[in-house]
Tab-separated table of C-alpha atoms in Angstrom:
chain	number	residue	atom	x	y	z
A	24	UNK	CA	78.111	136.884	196.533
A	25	UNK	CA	80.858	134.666	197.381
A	26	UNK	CA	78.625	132.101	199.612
A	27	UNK	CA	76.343	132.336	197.116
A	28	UNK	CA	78.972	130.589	194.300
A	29	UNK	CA	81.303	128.715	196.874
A	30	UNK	CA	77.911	126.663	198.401
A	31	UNK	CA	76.837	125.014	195.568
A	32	UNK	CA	80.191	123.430	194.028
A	33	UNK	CA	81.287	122.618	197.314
A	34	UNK	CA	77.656	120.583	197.345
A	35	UNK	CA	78.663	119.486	193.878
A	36	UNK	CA	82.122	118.489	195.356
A	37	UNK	CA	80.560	116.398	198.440
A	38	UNK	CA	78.027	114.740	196.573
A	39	UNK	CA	80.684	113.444	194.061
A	40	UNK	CA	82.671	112.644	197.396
A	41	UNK	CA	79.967	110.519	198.285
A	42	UNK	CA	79.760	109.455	195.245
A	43	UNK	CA	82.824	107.987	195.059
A	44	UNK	CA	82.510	105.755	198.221
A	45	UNK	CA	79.913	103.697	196.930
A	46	UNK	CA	79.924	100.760	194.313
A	47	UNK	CA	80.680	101.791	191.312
A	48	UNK	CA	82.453	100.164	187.933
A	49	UNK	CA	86.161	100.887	187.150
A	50	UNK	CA	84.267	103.340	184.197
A	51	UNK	CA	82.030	105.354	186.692
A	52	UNK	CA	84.689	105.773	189.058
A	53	UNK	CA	86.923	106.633	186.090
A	54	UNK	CA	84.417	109.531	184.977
A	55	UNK	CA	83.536	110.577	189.016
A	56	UNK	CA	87.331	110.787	189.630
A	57	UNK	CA	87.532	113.181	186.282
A	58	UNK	CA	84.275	115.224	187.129
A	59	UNK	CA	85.749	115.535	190.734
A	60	UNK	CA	88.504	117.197	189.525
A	61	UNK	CA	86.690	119.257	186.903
A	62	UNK	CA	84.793	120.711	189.702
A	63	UNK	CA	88.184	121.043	191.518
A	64	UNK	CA	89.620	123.348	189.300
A	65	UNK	CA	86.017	125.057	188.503
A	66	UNK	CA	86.207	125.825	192.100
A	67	UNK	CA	89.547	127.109	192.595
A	68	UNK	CA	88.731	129.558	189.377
A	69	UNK	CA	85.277	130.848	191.129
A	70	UNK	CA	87.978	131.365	194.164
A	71	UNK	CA	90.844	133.281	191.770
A	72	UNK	CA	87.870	135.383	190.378
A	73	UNK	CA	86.299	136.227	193.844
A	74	UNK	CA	90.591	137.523	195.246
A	75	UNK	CA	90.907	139.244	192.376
A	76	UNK	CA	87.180	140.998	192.921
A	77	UNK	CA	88.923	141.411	196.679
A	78	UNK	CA	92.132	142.695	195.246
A	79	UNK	CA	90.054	145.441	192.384
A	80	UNK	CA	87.988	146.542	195.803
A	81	UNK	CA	90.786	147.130	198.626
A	82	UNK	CA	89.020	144.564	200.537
A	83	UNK	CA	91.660	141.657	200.383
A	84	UNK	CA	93.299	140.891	203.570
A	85	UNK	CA	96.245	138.555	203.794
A	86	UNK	CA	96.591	136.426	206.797
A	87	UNK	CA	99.602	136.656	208.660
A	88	UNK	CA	100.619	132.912	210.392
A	89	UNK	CA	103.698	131.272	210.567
A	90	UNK	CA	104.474	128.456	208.025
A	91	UNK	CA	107.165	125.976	207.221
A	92	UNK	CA	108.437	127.302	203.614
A	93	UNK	CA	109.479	123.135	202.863
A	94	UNK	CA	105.808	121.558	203.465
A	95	UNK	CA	104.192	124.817	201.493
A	96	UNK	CA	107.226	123.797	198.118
A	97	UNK	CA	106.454	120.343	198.588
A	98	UNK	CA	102.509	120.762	198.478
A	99	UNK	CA	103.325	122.965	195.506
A	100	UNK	CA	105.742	120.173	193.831
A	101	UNK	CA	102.436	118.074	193.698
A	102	UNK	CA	100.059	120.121	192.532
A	103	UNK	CA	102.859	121.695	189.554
A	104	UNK	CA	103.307	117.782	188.682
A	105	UNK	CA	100.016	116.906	188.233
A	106	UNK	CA	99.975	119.483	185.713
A	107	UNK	CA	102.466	118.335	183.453
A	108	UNK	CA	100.151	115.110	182.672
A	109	UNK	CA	101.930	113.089	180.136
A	110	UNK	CA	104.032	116.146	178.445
A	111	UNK	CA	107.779	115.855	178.784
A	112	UNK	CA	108.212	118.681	181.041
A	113	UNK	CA	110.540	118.303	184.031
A	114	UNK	CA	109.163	121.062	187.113
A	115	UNK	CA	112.513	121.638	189.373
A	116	UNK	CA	113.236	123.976	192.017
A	117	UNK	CA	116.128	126.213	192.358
A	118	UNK	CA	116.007	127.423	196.266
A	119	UNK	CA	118.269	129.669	197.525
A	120	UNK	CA	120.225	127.879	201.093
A	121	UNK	CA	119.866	131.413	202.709
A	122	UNK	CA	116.119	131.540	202.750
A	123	UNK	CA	114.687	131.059	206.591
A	124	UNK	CA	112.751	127.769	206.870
A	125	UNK	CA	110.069	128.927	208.827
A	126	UNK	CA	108.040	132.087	207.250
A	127	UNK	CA	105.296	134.290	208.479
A	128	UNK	CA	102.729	135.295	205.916
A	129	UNK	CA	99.615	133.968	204.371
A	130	UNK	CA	100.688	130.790	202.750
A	131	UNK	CA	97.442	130.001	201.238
A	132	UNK	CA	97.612	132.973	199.139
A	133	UNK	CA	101.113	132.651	198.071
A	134	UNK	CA	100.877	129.071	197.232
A	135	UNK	CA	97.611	130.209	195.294
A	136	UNK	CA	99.664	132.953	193.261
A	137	UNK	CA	102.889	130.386	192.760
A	138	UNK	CA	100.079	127.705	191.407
A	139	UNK	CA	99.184	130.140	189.164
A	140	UNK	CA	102.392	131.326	187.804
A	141	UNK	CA	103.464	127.814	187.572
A	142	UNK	CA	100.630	126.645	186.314
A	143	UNK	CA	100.803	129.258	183.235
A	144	UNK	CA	104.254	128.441	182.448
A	145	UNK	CA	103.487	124.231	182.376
A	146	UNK	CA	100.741	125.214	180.068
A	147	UNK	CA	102.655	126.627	177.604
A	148	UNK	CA	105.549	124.247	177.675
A	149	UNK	CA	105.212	120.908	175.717
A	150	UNK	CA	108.403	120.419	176.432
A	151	UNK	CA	111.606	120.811	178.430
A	152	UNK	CA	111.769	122.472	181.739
A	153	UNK	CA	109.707	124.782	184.216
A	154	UNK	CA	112.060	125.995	186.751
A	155	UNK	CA	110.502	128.178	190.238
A	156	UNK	CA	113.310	129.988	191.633
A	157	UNK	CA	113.654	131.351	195.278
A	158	UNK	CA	115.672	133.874	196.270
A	159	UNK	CA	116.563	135.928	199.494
A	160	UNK	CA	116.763	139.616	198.433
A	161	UNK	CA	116.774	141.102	202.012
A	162	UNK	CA	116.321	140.433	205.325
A	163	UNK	CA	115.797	142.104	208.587
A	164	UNK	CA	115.288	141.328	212.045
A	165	UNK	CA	111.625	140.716	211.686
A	166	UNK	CA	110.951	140.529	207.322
A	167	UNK	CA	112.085	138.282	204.922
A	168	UNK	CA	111.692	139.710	201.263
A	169	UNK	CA	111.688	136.773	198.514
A	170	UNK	CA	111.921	137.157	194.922
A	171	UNK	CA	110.107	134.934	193.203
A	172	UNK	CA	110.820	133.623	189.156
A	173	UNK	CA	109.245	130.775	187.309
A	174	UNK	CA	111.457	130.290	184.075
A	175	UNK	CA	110.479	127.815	181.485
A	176	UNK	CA	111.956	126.659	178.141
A	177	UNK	CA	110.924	129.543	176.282
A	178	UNK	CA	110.263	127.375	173.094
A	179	UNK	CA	107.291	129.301	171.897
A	180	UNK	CA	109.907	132.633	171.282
A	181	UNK	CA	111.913	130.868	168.759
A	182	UNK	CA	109.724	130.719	166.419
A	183	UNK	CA	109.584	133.205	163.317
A	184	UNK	CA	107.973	136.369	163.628
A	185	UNK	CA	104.241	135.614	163.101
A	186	UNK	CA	104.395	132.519	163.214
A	187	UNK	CA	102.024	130.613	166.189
A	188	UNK	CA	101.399	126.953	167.222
């Protein structure tokens, strides 16, 4: 099922690639560059939707590879920032010094899940602040285990009861 969603946006994807390389106005490129990423994040929900059909079935398996905890944050920074667009929402990082640099795990799927959670929380902030947190709650000779928070400004709780923007 999953080849059977995946292969045509990723044609979708290429072709607008493509696309993209030839001659095109400042307005087609404008609406190629938009579609691009509409397919983008079409994409990455077909892949959420698949995991999570992985995850329901006991057939998700998690890689296990060392990464570099720094270059997986940073890539995160970007994608979290893009997000914001033109709200005035500031996305910082509170890392704990402790925390190894180097990490062994599936980083694809954790950076997919901290997308996520970030991703949530910039949604529902118009303003203020979206904070990820990283903290060391144990460690062994051969395990790491890191709690993970995303805190934001909370701004839609202050509101009356019953009362919804």
């Amino acid at each position: 099922m999953s080849h059977e969603i995946r292969t045509p946006m990723n044609a979708i994807l290429g072709m607008l690639n493509l696309l993209q390389t030839t001659e095109l106005t400042a307005r087609q490129r404008d609406y190629a560059s938009k579609t691009e990423g509409a397919a983008q994040s079409l994409l990455g929900l077909l892949n959420d939707i698949l995991d999570f059909s992985k995850v329901e079935a006991g057939k998700m398996t998690l890689e296990s590879e060392p990464f570099h905890l720094e270059r997986l944050l940073r890539n995160l920074a970007v994608v979290l920032s893009a997000n914001v667009g033109a709200r005035d929402v500031e996305v910082l990082f509170d890392i704990d010094p402790a925390l190894p640099t180097m990490l062994r795990g599936d980083a694809m799927r954790l950076q997919q899940v901290l997308i996520n959670l970030g991703g949530n929380a910039i949604k529902f902030t118009p303003r203020g602040q979206v904070v990820l947190r990283l903290r060391k709650v144990d460690e062994t000779a051969d395990t790491v285990t890191i709690a993970f928070a995303v805190q934001d400004s909370d701004w839609y709780c202050t509101a009356a009861p019953g009362t919804y923007f």
